[in-house]
GROMACS .gro file of C-alpha atoms in nm:
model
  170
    1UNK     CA    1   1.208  -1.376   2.129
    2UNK     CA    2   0.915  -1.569   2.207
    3UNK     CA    3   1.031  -1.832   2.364
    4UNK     CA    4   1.232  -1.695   2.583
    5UNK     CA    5   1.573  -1.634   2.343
    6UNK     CA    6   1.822  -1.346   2.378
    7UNK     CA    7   1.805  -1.057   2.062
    8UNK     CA    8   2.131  -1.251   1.894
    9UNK     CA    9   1.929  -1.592   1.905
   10UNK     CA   10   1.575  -1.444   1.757
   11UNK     CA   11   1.806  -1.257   1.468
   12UNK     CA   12   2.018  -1.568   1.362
   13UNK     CA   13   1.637  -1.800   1.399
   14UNK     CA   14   1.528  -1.533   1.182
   15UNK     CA   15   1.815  -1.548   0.937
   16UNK     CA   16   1.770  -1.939   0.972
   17UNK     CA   17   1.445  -1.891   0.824
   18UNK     CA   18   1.517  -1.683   0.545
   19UNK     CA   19   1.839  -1.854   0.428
   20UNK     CA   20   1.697  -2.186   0.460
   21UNK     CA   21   1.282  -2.212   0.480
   22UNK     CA   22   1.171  -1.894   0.321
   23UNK     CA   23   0.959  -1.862   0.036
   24UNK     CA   24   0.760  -1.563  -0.150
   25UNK     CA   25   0.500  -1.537  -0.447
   26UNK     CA   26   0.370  -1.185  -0.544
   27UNK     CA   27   0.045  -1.172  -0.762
   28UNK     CA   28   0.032  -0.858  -0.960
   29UNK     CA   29  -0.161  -0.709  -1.231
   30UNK     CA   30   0.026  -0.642  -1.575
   31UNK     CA   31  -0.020  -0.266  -1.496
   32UNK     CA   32   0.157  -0.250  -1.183
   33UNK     CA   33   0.399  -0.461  -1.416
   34UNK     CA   34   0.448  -0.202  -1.612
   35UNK     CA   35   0.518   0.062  -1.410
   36UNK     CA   36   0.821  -0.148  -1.232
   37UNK     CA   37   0.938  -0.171  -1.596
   38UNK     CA   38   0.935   0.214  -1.603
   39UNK     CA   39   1.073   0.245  -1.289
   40UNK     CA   40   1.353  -0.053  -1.285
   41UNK     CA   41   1.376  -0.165  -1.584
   42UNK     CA   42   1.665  -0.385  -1.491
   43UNK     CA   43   1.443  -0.578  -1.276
   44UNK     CA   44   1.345  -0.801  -1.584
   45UNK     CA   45   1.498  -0.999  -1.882
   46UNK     CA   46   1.530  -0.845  -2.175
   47UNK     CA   47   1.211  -0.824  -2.434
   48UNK     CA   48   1.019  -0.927  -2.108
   49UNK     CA   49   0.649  -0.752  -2.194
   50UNK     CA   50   0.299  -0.832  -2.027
   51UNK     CA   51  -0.034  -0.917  -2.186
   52UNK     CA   52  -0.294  -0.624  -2.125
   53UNK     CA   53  -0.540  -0.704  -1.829
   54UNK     CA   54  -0.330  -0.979  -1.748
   55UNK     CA   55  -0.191  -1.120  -1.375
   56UNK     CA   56   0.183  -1.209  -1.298
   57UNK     CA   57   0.333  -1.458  -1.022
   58UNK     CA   58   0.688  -1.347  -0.950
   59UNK     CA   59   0.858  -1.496  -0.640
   60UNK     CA   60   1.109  -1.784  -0.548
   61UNK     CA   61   1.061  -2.204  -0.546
   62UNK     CA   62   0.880  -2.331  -0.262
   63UNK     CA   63   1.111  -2.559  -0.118
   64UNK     CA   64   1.399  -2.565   0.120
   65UNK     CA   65   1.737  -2.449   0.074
   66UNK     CA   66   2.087  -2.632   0.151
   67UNK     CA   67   2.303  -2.433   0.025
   68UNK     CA   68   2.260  -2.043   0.155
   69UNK     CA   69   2.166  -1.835  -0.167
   70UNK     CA   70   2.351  -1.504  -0.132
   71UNK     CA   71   2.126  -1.234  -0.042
   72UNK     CA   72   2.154  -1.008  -0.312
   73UNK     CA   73   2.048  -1.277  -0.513
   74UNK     CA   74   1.792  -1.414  -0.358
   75UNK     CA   75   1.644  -1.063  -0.360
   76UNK     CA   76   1.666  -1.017  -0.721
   77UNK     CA   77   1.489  -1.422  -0.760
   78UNK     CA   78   1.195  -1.202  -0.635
   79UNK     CA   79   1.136  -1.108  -0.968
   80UNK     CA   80   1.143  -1.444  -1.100
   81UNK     CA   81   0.828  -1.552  -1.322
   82UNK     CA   82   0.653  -1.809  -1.188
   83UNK     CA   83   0.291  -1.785  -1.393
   84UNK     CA   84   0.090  -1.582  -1.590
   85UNK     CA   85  -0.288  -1.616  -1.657
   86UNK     CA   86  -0.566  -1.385  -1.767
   87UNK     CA   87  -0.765  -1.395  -1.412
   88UNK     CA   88  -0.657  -1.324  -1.091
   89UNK     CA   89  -0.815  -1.643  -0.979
   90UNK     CA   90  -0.652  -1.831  -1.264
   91UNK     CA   91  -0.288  -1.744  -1.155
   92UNK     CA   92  -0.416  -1.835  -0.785
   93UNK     CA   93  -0.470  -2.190  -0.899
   94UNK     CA   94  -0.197  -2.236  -1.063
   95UNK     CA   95   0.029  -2.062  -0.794
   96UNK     CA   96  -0.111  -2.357  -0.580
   97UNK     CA   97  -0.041  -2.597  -0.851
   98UNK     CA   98   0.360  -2.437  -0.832
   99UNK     CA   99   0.370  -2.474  -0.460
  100UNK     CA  100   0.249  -2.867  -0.470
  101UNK     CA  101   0.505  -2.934  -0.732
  102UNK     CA  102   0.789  -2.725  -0.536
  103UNK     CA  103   0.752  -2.919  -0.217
  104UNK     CA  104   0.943  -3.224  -0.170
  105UNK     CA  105   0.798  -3.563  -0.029
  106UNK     CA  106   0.951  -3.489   0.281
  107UNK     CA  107   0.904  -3.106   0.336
  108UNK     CA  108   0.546  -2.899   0.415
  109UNK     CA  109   0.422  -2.549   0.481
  110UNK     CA  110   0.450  -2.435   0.890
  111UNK     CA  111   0.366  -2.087   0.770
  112UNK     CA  112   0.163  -1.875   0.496
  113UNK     CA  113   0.112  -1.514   0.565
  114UNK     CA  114  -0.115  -1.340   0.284
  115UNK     CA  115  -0.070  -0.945   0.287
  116UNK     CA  116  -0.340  -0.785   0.033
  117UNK     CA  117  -0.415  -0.470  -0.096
  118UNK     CA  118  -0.762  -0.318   0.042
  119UNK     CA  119  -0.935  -0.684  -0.010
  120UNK     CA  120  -0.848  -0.921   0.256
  121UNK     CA  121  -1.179  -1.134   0.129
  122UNK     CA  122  -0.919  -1.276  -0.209
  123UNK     CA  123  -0.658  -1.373   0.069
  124UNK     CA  124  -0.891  -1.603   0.305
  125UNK     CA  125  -0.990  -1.763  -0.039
  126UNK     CA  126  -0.671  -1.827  -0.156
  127UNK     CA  127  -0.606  -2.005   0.186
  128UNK     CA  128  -0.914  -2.183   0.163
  129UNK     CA  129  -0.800  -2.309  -0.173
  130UNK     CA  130  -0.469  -2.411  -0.071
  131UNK     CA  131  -0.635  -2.645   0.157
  132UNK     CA  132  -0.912  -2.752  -0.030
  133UNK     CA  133  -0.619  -2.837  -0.281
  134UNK     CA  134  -0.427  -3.053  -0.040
  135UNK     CA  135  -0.104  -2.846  -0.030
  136UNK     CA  136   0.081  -3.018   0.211
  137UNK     CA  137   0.082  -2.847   0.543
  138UNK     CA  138   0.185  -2.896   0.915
  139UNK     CA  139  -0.126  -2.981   1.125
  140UNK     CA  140   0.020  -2.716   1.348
  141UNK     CA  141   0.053  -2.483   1.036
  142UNK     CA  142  -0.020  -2.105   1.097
  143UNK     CA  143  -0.210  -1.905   0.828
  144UNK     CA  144  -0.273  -1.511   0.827
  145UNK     CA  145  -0.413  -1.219   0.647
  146UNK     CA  146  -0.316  -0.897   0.674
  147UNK     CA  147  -0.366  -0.544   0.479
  148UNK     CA  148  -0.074  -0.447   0.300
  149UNK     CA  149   0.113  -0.180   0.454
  150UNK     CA  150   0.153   0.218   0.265
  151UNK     CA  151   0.410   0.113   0.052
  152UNK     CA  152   0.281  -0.155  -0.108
  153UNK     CA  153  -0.025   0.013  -0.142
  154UNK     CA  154   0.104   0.288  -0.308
  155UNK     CA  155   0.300   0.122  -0.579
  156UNK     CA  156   0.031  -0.148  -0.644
  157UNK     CA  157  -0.333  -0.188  -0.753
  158UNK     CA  158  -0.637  -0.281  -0.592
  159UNK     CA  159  -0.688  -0.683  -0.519
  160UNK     CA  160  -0.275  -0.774  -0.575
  161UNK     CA  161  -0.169  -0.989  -0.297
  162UNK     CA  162   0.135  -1.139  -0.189
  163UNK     CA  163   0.207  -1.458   0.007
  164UNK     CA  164   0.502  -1.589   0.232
  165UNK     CA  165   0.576  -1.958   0.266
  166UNK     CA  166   0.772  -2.092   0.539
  167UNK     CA  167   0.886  -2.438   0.477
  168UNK     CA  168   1.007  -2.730   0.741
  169UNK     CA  169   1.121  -3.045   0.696
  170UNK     CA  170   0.903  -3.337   0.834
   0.00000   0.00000   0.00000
């Protein structure tokens, strides 16, 4: 709508986006884990358990899609395992670690928008450390933090973040 496009050609760039360049990690503490496992258990494997005090990465590959992944099951890839570590700033790294090793020689990141809950501070840092770790990135690339919104905050803890990726092609 920005530039200028009708409603039709914003919602099928938007759909463009997330059938094609849209990625998603979540970083969550194993007691907000827990109490999706309560709620929807169907939501993981089975036998899936969590260490005690320890963080999760859920979310899809960062990397672009050819073929358009049906959206119920790209929705239920949100629960996908990516890491696990013992420190929030452990599974940060080695989220940024996963994103480097997702992205193809020819693709980078146009777009990361961090969404936190209550501590904006950990998002900026994790931003900072994506760049201080070379993850490749558009010089034109746009980077955000925001404050989650009441339902995220409700259902998770203090300090979980998420981010979205939004990969191009170069």
């Amino acid at each position: 709508a920005e530039g200028g496009k009708s409603i039709d050609e914003a919602i099928e760039a938007c759909k463009e986006i997330g059938d094609h360049c849209f990625s998603f990690s979540n970083f969550v503490t194993s007691s907000s884990v827990r109490k999706l496992m309560a709620w929807r258990p169907g939501m993981f494997p089975e036998g899936f358990t969590v260490e005690d005090n320890s963080f999760i990465a859920f979310g899809l590959p960062v990397t672009t899609r050819d073929v358009v992944m049906p959206l119920a099951e790209r929705v239920g890839k949100l629960m996908t395992v990516q890491n696990k570590a013992m420190s929030m700033v452990d599974l940060q790294h080695a989220e940024i670690a996963r994103v480097k090793d997702n992205l193809k020689p020819d693709e980078k990141l146009s777009k990361v928008i961090v969404q936190t809950i209550g501590r904006i501070d950990i998002g900026h840092k994790f931003l900072q450390k994506m760049k201080d770790a070379n993850v490749p990135m558009m010089d034109d690339v746009e980077l955000s933090v925001c404050n989650a919104g009441i339902f995220s905050v409700v259902v998770s803890a203090w300090g979980e973040m998420s981010a979205v990726y939004v990969v191009k092609k170069v």
